[in-house]
């Protein structure tokens, strides 16, 4: 009897509750300005949006820095709940629910070359003449993704793209995130590069990917409603403006 009373007392004392904390495990990678890694510090509008939406349904977010390939594996096996800045593709829909989108962004898919090769890519067909560096697991645009006549060389991240372009392992690299590439080039002290004249423009929905197999998969509907509510109310725009970053259009 004394044990039961003690257990009840401990349960109701603030800070000693036996109720488990509800946590989403989310992955983070450096994609300035929407996601910024500075040593062991993470910041950016996509971080703040997810944390605020999660808090609305009683969750906190535990962040881990990880390359995108590892994040994909985590979503597949359920060890990762959520990955920000996530593209919708048919193969990912097997193991992913999509949160949002929080809006849309028109983005120029660019091609980077050495300065001495600045004009080698003037049309799409020019890509078929050279080796093209791509990031493993990244979705670009359908024509490029499906084109088997282009020699594609896989890399793990923007830093490897910089090193391999400088080392002439390929003549061209495809870039969907200028900020991330330019950050890596600056970090590596690489200035002998230029954007090619040819670009491809696409309208991209900005999703978070949520695992269908994680222990928290059942929270998808509630979290998705919270995120969409933030988008339609203008809260997403407010958070972006706090960082002086152009918000996605609705």
Short mmCIF file of C-alpha atoms in Angstrom, two decimals:
data_model
loop_
_atom_site.label_atom_id
_atom_site.label_comp_id
_atom_site.label_asym_id
_atom_site.label_seq_id
_atom_site.Cartn_x
_atom_site.Cartn_y
_atom_site.Cartn_z
CA UNK A 1 0.00 0.00 0.00
CA UNK A 2 2.83 2.37 0.87
CA UNK A 3 4.49 1.55 -2.48
CA UNK A 4 1.32 2.45 -4.39
CA UNK A 5 1.00 5.77 -2.55
CA UNK A 6 4.65 6.59 -3.22
CA UNK A 7 4.26 5.76 -6.92
CA UNK A 8 1.21 8.00 -7.20
CA UNK A 9 3.03 10.80 -5.41
CA UNK A 10 6.01 10.60 -7.76
CA UNK A 11 3.72 10.54 -10.78
CA UNK A 12 2.04 13.81 -9.84
CA UNK A 13 5.18 15.68 -8.74
CA UNK A 14 6.18 18.11 -11.58
CA UNK A 15 9.26 16.88 -13.45
CA UNK A 16 8.90 13.32 -12.14
CA UNK A 17 6.01 12.21 -14.33
CA UNK A 18 6.36 8.76 -15.83
CA UNK A 19 4.71 9.91 -19.05
CA UNK A 20 7.09 9.45 -21.97
CA UNK A 21 8.20 12.56 -23.85
CA UNK A 22 6.90 12.59 -27.41
CA UNK A 23 9.74 13.18 -29.87
CA UNK A 24 10.09 13.29 -33.64
CA UNK A 25 13.53 12.23 -34.88
CA UNK A 26 14.37 14.50 -37.81
CA UNK A 27 17.43 14.78 -40.04
CA UNK A 28 19.22 18.00 -40.95
CA UNK A 29 21.68 18.89 -43.71
CA UNK A 30 23.30 22.12 -44.84
CA UNK A 31 21.07 23.76 -47.46
CA UNK A 32 21.46 27.53 -46.99
CA UNK A 33 19.47 29.65 -46.51
CA UNK A 34 16.58 27.31 -45.61
CA UNK A 35 18.73 24.99 -43.46
CA UNK A 36 22.08 26.14 -42.09
CA UNK A 37 24.66 24.06 -40.23
CA UNK A 38 27.23 26.03 -38.22
CA UNK A 39 29.37 23.57 -36.30
CA UNK A 40 26.94 21.77 -34.01
CA UNK A 41 24.26 24.48 -34.37
CA UNK A 42 21.27 24.15 -36.70
CA UNK A 43 19.10 27.04 -37.86
CA UNK A 44 16.79 28.16 -40.64
CA UNK A 45 13.09 28.54 -41.45
CA UNK A 46 12.51 24.84 -42.18
CA UNK A 47 13.76 23.95 -38.70
CA UNK A 48 11.55 26.54 -36.99
CA UNK A 49 8.44 25.60 -38.98
CA UNK A 50 8.69 21.90 -38.10
CA UNK A 51 9.39 22.61 -34.44
CA UNK A 52 6.41 24.97 -34.15
CA UNK A 53 4.05 22.58 -35.97
CA UNK A 54 5.24 19.67 -33.81
CA UNK A 55 4.67 21.62 -30.62
CA UNK A 56 1.04 22.17 -31.67
CA UNK A 57 0.43 18.41 -31.36
CA UNK A 58 2.54 17.92 -28.25
CA UNK A 59 5.84 16.85 -29.80
CA UNK A 60 9.41 18.12 -29.69
CA UNK A 61 11.98 17.56 -32.45
CA UNK A 62 15.36 15.88 -32.00
CA UNK A 63 17.68 16.83 -34.87
CA UNK A 64 20.55 14.82 -36.37
CA UNK A 65 23.00 15.97 -39.03
CA UNK A 66 23.06 13.41 -41.83
CA UNK A 67 23.73 13.18 -45.59
CA UNK A 68 20.59 12.77 -47.64
CA UNK A 69 21.32 9.15 -48.59
CA UNK A 70 21.41 8.16 -44.91
CA UNK A 71 18.20 10.10 -44.31
CA UNK A 72 16.46 8.17 -47.09
CA UNK A 73 17.50 4.88 -45.51
CA UNK A 74 16.21 6.13 -42.16
CA UNK A 75 12.81 6.94 -43.66
CA UNK A 76 12.70 3.49 -45.25
CA UNK A 77 13.49 1.55 -42.08
CA UNK A 78 11.59 3.86 -39.72
CA UNK A 79 14.56 5.03 -37.64
CA UNK A 80 13.97 8.61 -38.88
CA UNK A 81 10.56 10.27 -38.64
CA UNK A 82 10.97 13.39 -40.77
CA UNK A 83 13.31 14.87 -43.38
CA UNK A 84 12.87 18.54 -44.45
CA UNK A 85 13.21 19.83 -48.00
CA UNK A 86 12.04 16.60 -49.55
CA UNK A 87 11.11 16.00 -53.19
CA UNK A 88 8.19 13.82 -54.23
CA UNK A 89 9.13 10.93 -56.52
CA UNK A 90 7.29 7.67 -57.35
CA UNK A 91 9.91 5.44 -55.72
CA UNK A 92 9.86 7.45 -52.47
CA UNK A 93 6.07 7.29 -52.17
CA UNK A 94 6.40 3.62 -51.19
CA UNK A 95 7.87 4.53 -47.79
CA UNK A 96 7.06 8.26 -47.46
CA UNK A 97 4.09 10.40 -46.50
CA UNK A 98 4.42 14.04 -47.58
CA UNK A 99 3.90 16.87 -45.12
CA UNK A 100 2.68 20.05 -46.80
CA UNK A 101 3.69 21.48 -49.12
CA UNK A 102 4.40 24.70 -47.25
CA UNK A 103 4.47 26.44 -50.63
CA UNK A 104 6.12 26.42 -54.04
CA UNK A 105 9.37 27.81 -55.35
CA UNK A 106 10.39 28.49 -58.90
CA UNK A 107 13.91 27.27 -59.17
CA UNK A 108 16.48 27.37 -61.94
CA UNK A 109 18.29 24.08 -62.35
CA UNK A 110 21.79 25.22 -63.27
CA UNK A 111 24.90 23.62 -64.67
CA UNK A 112 28.33 24.51 -63.36
CA UNK A 113 31.56 24.16 -65.33
CA UNK A 114 35.14 25.31 -65.12
CA UNK A 115 35.63 28.92 -66.24
CA UNK A 116 37.59 27.76 -69.28
CA UNK A 117 34.53 25.73 -70.34
CA UNK A 118 31.97 28.45 -69.66
CA UNK A 119 30.11 28.14 -72.97
CA UNK A 120 30.13 24.38 -73.54
CA UNK A 121 26.51 23.91 -72.32
CA UNK A 122 24.21 26.19 -74.34
CA UNK A 123 21.36 23.71 -74.93
CA UNK A 124 20.04 20.56 -73.28
CA UNK A 125 21.55 18.38 -76.01
CA UNK A 126 25.03 19.70 -75.19
CA UNK A 127 24.83 17.67 -71.93
CA UNK A 128 25.06 14.48 -73.97
CA UNK A 129 28.63 15.34 -75.00
CA UNK A 130 30.11 15.34 -71.48
CA UNK A 131 30.19 13.57 -68.12
CA UNK A 132 27.74 15.23 -65.73
CA UNK A 133 28.19 15.18 -61.96
CA UNK A 134 24.98 14.48 -60.00
CA UNK A 135 24.16 14.05 -56.30
CA UNK A 136 23.15 10.53 -55.44
CA UNK A 137 19.44 10.22 -54.63
CA UNK A 138 18.59 13.77 -55.75
CA UNK A 139 15.53 14.44 -57.92
CA UNK A 140 16.26 16.89 -60.76
CA UNK A 141 13.77 17.09 -63.66
CA UNK A 142 12.12 14.24 -65.53
CA UNK A 143 13.79 14.70 -68.93
CA UNK A 144 17.23 14.68 -67.34
CA UNK A 145 16.49 11.87 -64.87
CA UNK A 146 15.10 9.56 -67.59
CA UNK A 147 17.76 10.35 -70.19
CA UNK A 148 20.06 7.33 -70.50
CA UNK A 149 22.20 9.01 -73.18
CA UNK A 150 23.81 11.33 -70.60
CA UNK A 151 26.86 9.97 -68.74
CA UNK A 152 26.11 10.68 -65.07
CA UNK A 153 28.76 10.50 -62.36
CA UNK A 154 27.34 10.14 -58.84
CA UNK A 155 28.61 12.17 -55.88
CA UNK A 156 27.56 12.23 -52.23
CA UNK A 157 27.24 16.00 -51.64
CA UNK A 158 28.17 19.50 -52.84
CA UNK A 159 31.67 19.32 -51.38
CA UNK A 160 32.39 16.24 -53.44
CA UNK A 161 30.98 17.96 -56.53
CA UNK A 162 33.44 20.81 -55.97
CA UNK A 163 36.40 18.47 -55.54
CA UNK A 164 35.55 16.30 -58.54
CA UNK A 165 34.84 19.25 -60.84
CA UNK A 166 38.13 20.85 -59.83
CA UNK A 167 39.85 17.49 -60.37
CA UNK A 168 38.24 17.21 -63.83
CA UNK A 169 36.48 13.95 -62.98
CA UNK A 170 33.57 15.36 -64.99
CA UNK A 171 33.13 18.50 -67.12
CA UNK A 172 29.70 19.58 -65.87
CA UNK A 173 27.70 19.33 -62.64
CA UNK A 174 23.95 19.80 -62.27
CA UNK A 175 22.94 22.11 -59.40
CA UNK A 176 19.48 22.60 -57.87
CA UNK A 177 20.64 24.50 -54.80
CA UNK A 178 22.94 27.39 -55.71
CA UNK A 179 23.43 28.44 -52.10
CA UNK A 180 24.63 25.02 -51.00
CA UNK A 181 27.02 24.68 -53.94
CA UNK A 182 28.44 28.19 -53.58
CA UNK A 183 28.90 27.66 -49.83
CA UNK A 184 30.88 24.47 -50.51
CA UNK A 185 32.96 26.15 -53.24
CA UNK A 186 33.84 29.00 -50.90
CA UNK A 187 34.70 26.57 -48.11
CA UNK A 188 37.05 24.69 -50.44
CA UNK A 189 38.60 27.90 -51.82
CA UNK A 190 37.41 26.97 -55.31
CA UNK A 191 36.87 29.98 -57.57
CA UNK A 192 37.61 28.53 -61.02
CA UNK A 193 33.97 27.80 -61.86
CA UNK A 194 31.06 29.42 -63.72
CA UNK A 195 27.41 28.73 -64.47
CA UNK A 196 26.75 27.57 -68.03
CA UNK A 197 24.32 29.55 -70.24
CA UNK A 198 21.74 26.72 -70.30
CA UNK A 199 19.27 26.50 -67.39
CA UNK A 200 16.05 24.60 -66.75
CA UNK A 201 13.23 26.28 -64.79
CA UNK A 202 10.88 24.21 -62.64
CA UNK A 203 8.22 24.90 -59.99
CA UNK A 204 8.96 22.89 -56.88
CA UNK A 205 6.60 22.08 -54.01
CA UNK A 206 8.40 22.32 -50.65
CA UNK A 207 7.58 19.18 -48.65
CA UNK A 208 8.78 17.46 -45.53
CA UNK A 209 9.08 13.69 -45.93
CA UNK A 210 7.63 11.55 -43.11
CA UNK A 211 8.30 7.84 -42.71
CA UNK A 212 5.39 5.44 -43.15
CA UNK A 213 7.10 2.86 -40.93
CA UNK A 214 8.43 4.86 -37.95
CA UNK A 215 6.80 4.50 -34.50
CA UNK A 216 5.31 8.00 -34.96
CA UNK A 217 3.81 7.37 -38.40
CA UNK A 218 0.32 7.55 -36.90
CA UNK A 219 0.81 11.27 -36.16
CA UNK A 220 0.96 12.12 -39.87
CA UNK A 221 -2.57 13.52 -40.24
CA UNK A 222 -2.30 15.76 -37.17
CA UNK A 223 1.16 17.07 -38.07
CA UNK A 224 0.21 17.61 -41.70
CA UNK A 225 -2.83 19.63 -40.65
CA UNK A 226 -0.64 21.77 -38.36
CA UNK A 227 1.90 22.46 -41.11
CA UNK A 228 -0.74 23.27 -43.73
CA UNK A 229 -2.48 25.54 -41.24
CA UNK A 230 0.75 27.48 -40.74
CA UNK A 231 1.08 27.86 -44.51
CA UNK A 232 -2.45 29.12 -45.13
CA UNK A 233 -2.45 31.45 -42.10
CA UNK A 234 0.73 33.21 -43.24
CA UNK A 235 2.82 31.91 -40.34
CA UNK A 236 5.24 30.16 -42.72
CA UNK A 237 5.82 33.47 -44.52
CA UNK A 238 6.45 35.22 -41.18
CA UNK A 239 9.12 32.68 -40.21
CA UNK A 240 10.88 33.02 -43.56
CA UNK A 241 10.85 36.81 -43.28
CA UNK A 242 12.48 36.59 -39.83
CA UNK A 243 15.50 35.09 -41.61
CA UNK A 244 15.32 37.61 -44.48
CA UNK A 245 14.72 34.68 -46.83
CA UNK A 246 12.21 34.85 -49.67
CA UNK A 247 9.21 32.71 -48.66
CA UNK A 248 7.64 30.08 -50.92
CA UNK A 249 4.55 31.19 -52.81
CA UNK A 250 1.19 29.66 -51.93
#
